[in-house]
XYZ file of C-alpha atoms in Angstrom:
590
model
C -24.830 29.114 26.360
C -26.256 25.758 25.442
C -25.389 22.542 26.913
C -26.372 20.540 23.826
C -23.019 18.308 22.932
C -24.082 18.406 19.595
C -23.597 22.058 19.263
C -20.033 23.534 18.830
C -19.409 27.141 19.669
C -16.757 28.996 17.586
C -17.446 32.906 18.990
C -19.557 34.493 21.682
C -19.242 38.074 22.087
C -20.832 41.203 23.030
C -20.154 44.381 21.700
C -20.228 47.843 24.041
C -23.010 50.042 22.199
C -21.281 52.913 20.512
C -23.701 55.718 21.406
C -23.007 54.869 25.114
C -19.339 54.396 24.295
C -19.097 57.772 23.276
C -20.890 58.952 26.664
C -18.345 57.056 28.743
C -15.625 58.626 26.635
C -16.771 62.332 25.828
C -19.716 63.335 28.274
C -16.934 64.476 30.761
C -15.749 68.044 32.161
C -12.847 67.885 29.616
C -15.125 68.260 26.487
C -17.829 71.000 28.363
C -18.770 73.403 25.519
C -17.795 71.060 22.517
C -19.393 70.074 19.767
C -19.772 66.704 19.135
C -21.414 65.178 15.850
C -20.848 61.431 15.320
C -22.462 59.045 12.677
C -23.247 55.536 14.345
C -25.317 52.300 13.116
C -28.470 52.572 15.855
C -32.090 53.801 15.298
C -33.478 57.259 16.345
C -34.287 56.807 19.681
C -31.155 55.659 20.765
C -29.787 58.269 19.183
C -31.670 60.921 20.095
C -31.517 59.410 24.038
C -27.883 59.940 23.870
C -28.055 63.828 22.609
C -30.061 64.536 25.511
C -27.600 62.663 27.783
C -24.416 64.619 26.296
C -26.201 67.915 26.544
C -26.936 67.006 30.235
C -23.524 67.080 30.523
C -22.876 70.809 28.865
C -21.855 69.199 25.714
C -23.871 70.010 22.443
C -23.736 66.640 20.479
C -25.780 65.686 17.237
C -26.036 61.690 16.536
C -26.897 60.982 12.870
C -26.978 57.643 11.267
C -24.154 56.180 9.220
C -26.968 54.473 7.071
C -28.686 56.207 4.458
C -27.598 59.179 5.595
C -29.701 61.512 3.340
C -32.720 59.673 3.857
C -32.434 60.122 7.707
C -31.770 63.652 7.103
C -35.376 64.315 5.782
C -37.148 61.742 8.211
C -35.569 63.191 11.251
C -34.352 66.947 10.519
C -35.796 68.621 7.632
C -39.111 70.465 7.478
C -41.380 70.138 4.376
C -43.187 72.991 5.615
C -43.914 75.440 2.281
C -41.329 73.558 0.327
C -41.744 74.062 -3.289
C -38.721 72.503 -5.135
C -35.550 70.604 -3.954
C -32.119 70.094 -5.809
C -29.946 67.285 -4.441
C -26.202 67.369 -5.406
C -24.900 63.731 -5.117
C -21.333 62.290 -5.189
C -20.451 60.545 -8.314
C -17.935 57.974 -8.055
C -15.902 56.789 -11.221
C -16.496 52.923 -10.224
C -19.916 53.502 -9.186
C -21.485 56.805 -10.606
C -25.000 55.921 -9.258
C -24.093 54.412 -5.933
C -25.275 57.691 -3.615
C -28.597 58.042 -5.751
C -29.187 54.182 -4.859
C -28.678 55.357 -1.297
C -30.988 57.994 -1.375
C -33.688 55.296 -2.221
C -36.665 55.686 -1.921
C -36.575 59.298 -1.202
C -38.129 60.599 -4.545
C -41.405 58.723 -3.395
C -41.696 60.193 0.244
C -41.900 63.582 -1.393
C -45.175 65.789 -0.482
C -47.340 66.612 -3.375
C -46.192 69.280 -5.362
C -43.084 69.507 -4.549
C -40.159 68.990 -7.362
C -36.893 67.250 -7.115
C -33.992 67.493 -9.424
C -30.792 65.224 -8.989
C -27.354 66.625 -10.116
C -24.268 64.580 -10.102
C -20.934 65.748 -8.713
C -17.908 63.835 -9.828
C -16.138 63.035 -6.785
C -12.865 61.387 -5.725
C -13.564 60.360 -2.474
C -10.516 61.342 0.450
C -9.381 59.049 3.548
C -9.608 61.953 5.671
C -12.956 63.690 5.060
C -16.292 62.059 3.701
C -18.368 62.804 1.049
C -21.319 64.459 0.743
C -24.613 65.739 -0.374
C -25.658 69.168 -1.178
C -30.008 69.978 -0.577
C -30.737 73.144 -2.022
C -34.360 73.956 -0.787
C -36.653 76.491 -2.547
C -39.357 77.791 -0.022
C -42.462 79.468 -0.649
C -41.685 83.418 -0.134
C -38.580 82.578 1.700
C -35.644 81.991 -1.176
C -33.284 79.505 -1.130
C -31.432 77.453 1.644
C -28.837 74.891 1.400
C -28.017 72.135 3.918
C -24.742 69.635 3.542
C -25.370 66.103 4.456
C -22.287 63.994 5.213
C -22.074 60.410 4.295
C -19.251 59.185 5.860
C -17.572 56.258 3.884
C -14.416 54.479 4.061
C -11.796 52.730 1.842
C -11.149 49.049 2.486
C -10.290 45.764 1.399
C -13.560 43.452 2.106
C -13.313 39.849 3.421
C -12.559 38.233 0.092
C -9.823 41.127 -0.694
C -12.099 43.132 -2.831
C -11.638 46.791 -3.015
C -14.599 48.551 -1.147
C -15.958 52.204 -0.273
C -18.659 51.402 2.357
C -20.452 53.497 4.798
C -18.825 53.458 8.110
C -19.054 55.562 11.477
C -17.453 59.109 11.708
C -16.771 61.257 14.787
C -16.379 64.789 14.702
C -15.253 67.584 17.254
C -15.203 70.904 17.480
C -13.589 72.882 20.218
C -14.975 75.894 21.841
C -12.283 77.724 19.892
C -13.553 76.315 16.407
C -10.625 74.076 16.051
C -12.135 70.399 14.039
C -11.031 67.394 14.428
C -12.668 64.319 12.549
C -11.455 60.465 12.093
C -13.507 57.202 11.174
C -15.070 55.914 14.251
C -15.522 52.213 14.262
C -19.064 51.420 15.675
C -20.356 48.280 17.365
C -22.120 47.262 13.841
C -18.845 47.105 12.055
C -16.754 45.531 14.831
C -19.353 42.469 14.969
C -19.504 41.802 11.256
C -15.474 42.113 11.323
C -15.660 39.451 14.330
C -17.542 37.084 12.284
C -15.355 37.171 9.292
C -12.392 37.110 11.479
C -13.551 33.810 12.995
C -14.407 32.244 9.518
C -10.667 32.852 8.559
C -9.234 31.748 11.682
C -11.235 28.317 11.863
C -9.755 25.139 10.609
C -12.295 23.359 8.349
C -12.572 20.098 6.835
C -10.483 19.734 3.443
C -14.022 18.566 1.606
C -17.179 20.290 1.307
C -19.994 20.590 3.155
C -18.086 21.911 5.654
C -20.720 21.807 8.281
C -24.238 20.909 8.538
C -25.619 24.386 10.105
C -23.239 27.477 10.301
C -25.348 29.662 12.704
C -25.077 33.269 13.270
C -27.373 34.255 16.452
C -27.244 38.176 16.530
C -28.943 40.525 18.826
C -28.831 44.164 17.666
C -31.038 46.464 19.745
C -32.123 48.812 16.853
C -35.846 49.276 15.834
C -36.622 48.894 12.048
C -38.452 51.890 10.545
C -41.224 51.460 8.314
C -41.481 54.142 5.536
C -44.449 55.635 3.830
C -44.027 53.907 0.359
C -44.805 50.566 -0.771
C -43.156 47.539 1.540
C -39.756 49.719 2.487
C -38.629 50.160 5.328
C -35.194 50.580 6.986
C -33.527 47.889 8.895
C -30.265 47.462 10.644
C -30.853 44.143 11.255
C -32.113 42.974 8.120
C -28.917 44.358 6.350
C -26.755 42.293 8.679
C -28.459 39.110 7.987
C -28.006 39.571 4.279
C -24.133 40.921 4.780
C -23.402 37.747 6.985
C -25.032 35.508 4.811
C -23.490 36.619 1.366
C -20.394 37.199 3.059
C -19.759 33.848 4.559
C -20.801 32.427 1.050
C -18.339 34.325 -0.854
C -15.803 33.422 2.107
C -16.260 29.888 1.296
C -16.313 30.457 -2.671
C -12.654 31.510 -2.279
C -11.851 29.004 0.348
C -13.008 26.208 -2.092
C -10.766 28.070 -5.446
C -14.682 28.868 -7.091
C -15.419 32.247 -8.403
C -17.165 34.781 -6.670
C -20.961 34.215 -7.187
C -20.351 30.822 -8.142
C -23.521 28.647 -6.742
C -22.137 25.605 -6.910
C -20.565 25.815 -3.689
C -21.822 23.487 -1.044
C -20.633 24.305 2.203
C -23.602 23.838 4.223
C -26.430 25.974 5.278
C -25.453 29.392 6.646
C -28.466 30.661 8.921
C -28.115 33.961 10.267
C -30.544 34.692 12.994
C -30.714 38.209 13.839
C -33.161 39.691 16.470
C -33.469 43.040 18.105
C -33.385 41.888 21.653
C -31.193 42.827 24.407
C -29.640 46.626 25.126
C -26.084 45.620 23.226
C -25.097 43.981 20.329
C -24.353 39.872 20.620
C -23.095 37.472 18.457
C -22.635 33.574 18.634
C -20.939 31.635 15.885
C -21.987 27.835 16.125
C -21.707 24.825 14.563
C -25.166 22.826 14.416
C -26.888 20.041 13.235
C -29.257 20.380 10.548
C -32.962 21.188 11.454
C -35.215 18.545 10.357
C -38.489 20.057 11.872
C -40.738 22.553 9.550
C -42.719 25.198 11.693
C -46.454 24.835 11.225
C -48.207 27.086 8.759
C -52.308 27.923 9.003
C -54.166 26.022 6.124
C -55.971 28.913 3.879
C -57.789 29.086 0.738
C -55.118 28.970 -2.347
C -56.230 31.910 -4.039
C -56.989 34.089 -0.885
C -53.692 33.101 0.587
C -52.095 36.406 2.375
C -48.843 34.798 3.444
C -46.434 31.688 2.192
C -48.838 28.424 2.972
C -47.329 25.189 5.298
C -45.812 22.235 3.334
C -48.672 20.406 4.755
C -51.140 21.925 2.423
C -49.305 21.632 -0.629
C -49.676 17.348 -0.203
C -53.565 17.042 -0.591
C -53.679 19.811 -3.586
C -50.933 17.565 -5.637
C -52.876 14.176 -4.360
C -56.213 15.540 -6.146
C -54.527 16.179 -9.102
C -53.708 12.541 -9.546
C -51.037 11.756 -12.244
C -47.753 9.993 -11.606
C -45.861 10.911 -8.561
C -42.244 11.730 -8.888
C -40.121 12.299 -5.603
C -36.916 13.316 -4.950
C -35.023 13.940 -1.561
C -33.055 16.771 0.198
C -30.069 16.744 2.433
C -31.960 17.121 5.659
C -34.436 14.193 4.334
C -37.540 16.108 3.021
C -39.449 14.839 -0.170
C -39.731 16.671 -3.020
C -42.581 16.090 -4.811
C -44.228 16.543 -8.484
C -47.057 15.125 -10.580
C -46.960 14.075 -13.757
C -50.534 14.521 -16.037
C -50.249 12.805 -19.501
C -52.435 14.555 -21.767
C -52.465 15.426 -25.596
C -51.371 18.613 -25.144
C -47.624 19.933 -25.546
C -45.977 19.060 -22.465
C -44.959 21.810 -20.079
C -42.787 21.806 -17.048
C -44.155 24.160 -14.070
C -42.066 24.831 -10.975
C -41.361 27.039 -7.954
C -39.642 27.242 -4.616
C -36.488 27.179 -6.228
C -35.402 30.036 -4.291
C -37.387 29.093 -0.967
C -37.920 32.696 0.448
C -39.517 33.553 -2.796
C -42.853 32.112 -1.806
C -45.377 33.748 -4.179
C -44.745 31.105 -6.856
C -45.646 28.020 -4.889
C -49.226 29.444 -4.360
C -49.056 30.465 -7.871
C -48.099 27.457 -9.350
C -50.641 25.470 -7.467
C -53.381 27.504 -8.517
C -52.535 27.252 -11.865
C -52.321 23.612 -11.620
C -56.099 23.264 -10.499
C -56.892 25.249 -13.675
C -54.826 23.426 -16.291
C -56.076 20.077 -14.361
C -59.487 20.934 -15.632
C -58.584 21.269 -19.248
C -58.819 18.192 -21.342
C -55.417 17.220 -23.165
C -53.619 18.962 -19.870
C -50.326 17.786 -20.178
C -47.586 19.092 -17.453
C -45.630 18.288 -14.266
C -45.944 20.262 -11.677
C -43.398 20.892 -8.545
C -44.651 23.663 -6.498
C -41.896 23.057 -3.794
C -38.407 22.401 -5.195
C -36.291 23.687 -1.979
C -38.538 22.328 1.468
C -35.126 22.427 3.307
C -34.972 26.100 2.412
C -38.637 26.572 2.652
C -38.600 25.366 5.917
C -35.913 27.820 7.012
C -38.032 30.426 5.872
C -40.727 29.708 7.856
C -38.229 29.395 11.296
C -36.928 32.986 10.151
C -40.119 34.779 9.534
C -41.380 34.009 13.227
C -39.082 36.182 14.504
C -38.447 38.918 11.653
C -41.881 38.694 9.244
C -40.436 41.728 7.383
C -37.231 40.575 6.340
C -36.306 39.139 3.193
C -34.419 36.020 4.665
C -31.642 35.143 1.864
C -30.436 32.598 4.043
C -33.304 30.602 3.187
C -32.656 31.133 -0.724
C -30.307 27.797 -1.318
C -30.556 24.219 -0.357
C -29.198 23.037 2.920
C -25.815 22.228 1.086
C -25.774 25.722 0.700
C -25.689 25.764 -3.333
C -28.516 26.960 -5.618
C -30.625 23.637 -7.068
C -30.175 24.444 -10.490
C -26.366 24.005 -9.937
C -26.491 20.666 -8.558
C -24.451 17.902 -10.740
C -27.015 15.648 -12.886
C -27.570 12.287 -11.677
C -27.800 13.146 -7.896
C -30.794 12.112 -5.539
C -31.327 15.398 -4.251
C -33.468 18.370 -5.504
C -32.363 19.010 -8.860
C -33.598 15.411 -9.498
C -37.115 16.224 -9.456
C -36.680 18.074 -12.670
C -34.721 15.676 -14.492
C -37.402 12.990 -13.752
C -40.128 15.554 -14.875
C -38.064 16.244 -18.086
C -37.357 12.363 -18.915
C -41.180 11.302 -18.289
C -42.747 14.611 -20.215
C -40.018 15.712 -22.637
C -41.649 18.912 -22.249
C -40.663 21.986 -24.529
C -41.321 24.471 -22.011
C -40.312 25.103 -18.247
C -42.105 27.558 -16.651
C -40.043 28.507 -13.406
C -41.539 30.901 -11.098
C -39.478 33.139 -8.702
C -39.335 36.222 -7.192
C -36.762 39.119 -5.536
C -36.926 41.309 -3.002
C -40.139 43.882 -2.621
C -38.297 46.505 -0.850
C -34.541 47.709 -1.203
C -31.867 45.157 -0.705
C -28.556 46.200 0.434
C -24.701 45.122 2.055
C -23.759 48.127 3.616
C -20.299 46.970 4.996
C -19.179 45.467 1.766
C -20.033 48.620 -0.602
C -23.803 49.013 -0.055
C -24.921 47.364 -3.112
C -25.393 43.326 -3.230
C -22.525 42.043 -5.484
C -23.307 39.757 -7.843
C -27.170 40.614 -7.660
C -26.963 44.630 -8.542
C -30.066 44.608 -10.933
C -32.079 43.548 -8.245
C -31.310 45.661 -5.384
C -34.732 47.900 -5.755
C -37.817 46.761 -6.886
C -38.652 47.104 -10.805
C -42.168 45.605 -10.875
C -42.806 41.911 -12.680
C -40.066 40.929 -14.779
C -39.937 38.298 -17.049
C -36.767 36.428 -18.489
C -36.808 34.226 -21.391
C -34.135 31.555 -22.016
C -33.886 29.529 -24.777
C -31.736 26.575 -26.457
C -30.051 27.277 -29.790
C -32.558 27.777 -32.610
C -35.333 28.944 -30.694
C -35.189 32.361 -30.338
C -38.117 33.030 -32.426
C -40.402 30.660 -30.666
C -38.887 32.776 -27.172
C -39.774 36.398 -28.835
C -43.159 34.839 -29.574
C -43.956 33.381 -26.369
C -43.342 36.922 -24.504
C -45.097 38.796 -26.778
C -48.500 36.251 -26.257
C -47.806 36.173 -22.245
C -47.208 39.732 -21.921
C -50.516 40.632 -24.017
C -52.065 38.591 -21.328
C -50.565 39.928 -18.164
C -51.338 43.319 -19.438
C -55.177 42.356 -19.123
C -54.743 41.422 -15.321
C -56.319 44.240 -13.155
C -53.665 47.048 -11.973
C -50.650 44.630 -12.621
C -49.428 47.309 -15.897
C -49.993 49.949 -13.477
C -47.926 48.391 -10.564
C -45.062 47.851 -13.013
C -45.060 51.600 -14.007
C -45.005 52.688 -10.214
C -42.005 50.769 -9.629
C -40.207 51.589 -13.152
C -40.524 55.147 -12.552
C -38.935 55.162 -9.108
C -36.228 52.761 -10.405
C -35.503 54.903 -13.163
C -35.038 57.812 -10.606
C -32.692 56.096 -8.191
C -30.641 53.345 -10.604
C -30.987 54.928 -13.939
C -32.866 53.798 -17.131
C -33.614 50.427 -17.434
C -31.605 48.759 -19.803
C -34.195 45.838 -20.546
C -36.568 46.010 -23.254
C -40.048 46.749 -22.091
C -43.487 44.801 -23.623
C -46.750 45.361 -23.328
C -45.930 47.254 -19.723
C -43.634 44.359 -18.504
C -39.407 44.547 -18.375
C -37.937 41.107 -19.983
C -34.861 39.669 -21.014
C -34.452 36.515 -23.869
C -30.986 34.698 -23.634
C -29.587 31.723 -25.365
C -28.650 29.120 -22.638
C -27.510 25.663 -24.491
C -27.270 23.889 -21.348
C -31.026 23.822 -19.727
C -32.938 20.825 -20.258
C -35.956 22.157 -22.313
C -36.095 24.294 -25.407
C -37.216 27.131 -23.669
C -37.898 28.276 -19.867
C -39.856 31.131 -18.646
C -38.700 32.401 -16.080
C -40.933 34.922 -13.706
C -39.367 37.980 -11.397
C -42.137 39.304 -9.155
C -40.751 41.624 -6.082
C -42.484 39.309 -3.580
C -40.108 38.613 -0.582
C -41.594 39.774 2.478
C -45.140 40.343 1.025
C -48.150 39.407 3.019
C -51.741 40.481 2.736
C -53.363 41.692 -0.445
C -49.950 42.558 -2.109
C -49.204 38.675 -1.379
C -52.731 37.665 -3.084
C -51.803 40.202 -5.978
C -48.153 38.143 -6.566
C -49.166 34.906 -6.759
C -52.276 35.789 -9.161
C -50.102 37.288 -11.119
C -47.795 34.040 -10.860
C -51.045 32.007 -11.844
C -51.681 34.159 -14.721
C -48.293 33.850 -16.050
C -48.431 30.102 -16.344
C -51.790 29.734 -17.662
C -50.922 32.310 -20.291
C -47.463 30.631 -21.101
C -48.916 27.005 -20.885
C -52.031 27.945 -23.664
C -49.189 30.015 -26.020
C -47.035 27.213 -26.151
C -49.716 25.169 -27.666
C -49.695 27.585 -30.703
C -46.237 28.347 -31.046
C -44.177 27.039 -34.404
C -41.153 25.246 -32.884
C -39.242 24.744 -36.316
C -35.706 25.142 -35.256
């Protein structure tokens, strides 16, 4: 509890841990001889401890994970000894045919060498009284075939914005000593906490116009440990999934509250901040209204080319000053400065930006490295704005202090709660830096550096796959998007060809793409985008953008640190340099 008069508490509540509630109810003489199976949202240690306590009470119990049950089956129950091949039948839903393949990610990458895997879809119409399941058939050397049924409990429901969903849920199955089976949905602490948050939003009287608040804070204690997987940056994290659910569900609530379409990025509710830790012994939720945070966490200064994590804002200032040129400024809602530099030269002008979505941090370093390289070239003509969303970047620094491996999409948008690209023209805030840059330079190309999650992104309480971001739920390599004004399609095609040719020369980058694309296609289906020189890309027309051409990079960088982060910002830098040079040679006749 806080005594700060500037903080208004909307809800403060604890939730009994489901595994322990099951013990209280069923570890009694009345259930001796029973078999109890429960699917809960908790880590393996807690579930195993509960099983032991049940067994001590004379009850045969098995507690399984309600989140990604197939992956947990292979991690916790299955033996790989002498396995030759595995065939997995998965449920195919009419409205989401590959949903349960996505939930099995990244299983295909976790198999021991030499083990073959085949997926077979089985059309399924889910019932409300029984969970769907996977059927796993295993061939072992000298032992023939064996079959396992892996239950995947889900429930039909309407979500917080009235949309129909089929979502993972808790489940309880009891088998009496006489073999009688009863089973039903079990509302878990995980689900109850999220529902309490959504109910609080709906019951609060918000002011009539946005922004509705400065910071809406969800402080969550979720006592379940993350689990790293033996593949790339993948891990299983219920606390991260809760952050994503709270952030995007709240954003969606206010989109509907304002009469906007879901995923409308112009909504300005204020800054939504879920802070989810793994402390404590039981689940805890506090929802509060707070003033905007105006401080920024300090980060150690590093050499840019060797930066192994997001750099501090203080490090961008001397780099920008050393470039010289004309300084441009805009201001954020929290009063932070957005800075750009315009370097006038004889080349065609190019705008270079990064940090629009501030949890995508490799572009910030990549943009600065590229500017340092281009600055040394005769005729260099560009505008560099390496950190367009400093309010979001400050929040990203605040959140990674406690959860460094999480995506933290709450840091994606500005302190208004909107995507800066959706801000109206003519305002003094973040988007103004682009308007100034274009007015001064009349640039024909905008290179806009972005990223996306380096590991799976889920919303398990709202249908599992992130609504509006379905194509970004699992990594698929370094992806390029080229948007052009009408009449510039040929130039756009030429630019993508030239840039991908150069990127193909970056050591290891094509191989990185190939590995991620192969796993993506196993769990999400064939890429629906063309691939050029080893790089997926998308070209589309946009008559509303400032520049005739805009090249957007999408590197799976969220959560990366160490050498993978160096590889990420190097790819971003190489893209800027390649695109800048290619743009100088394009035929721009419309």
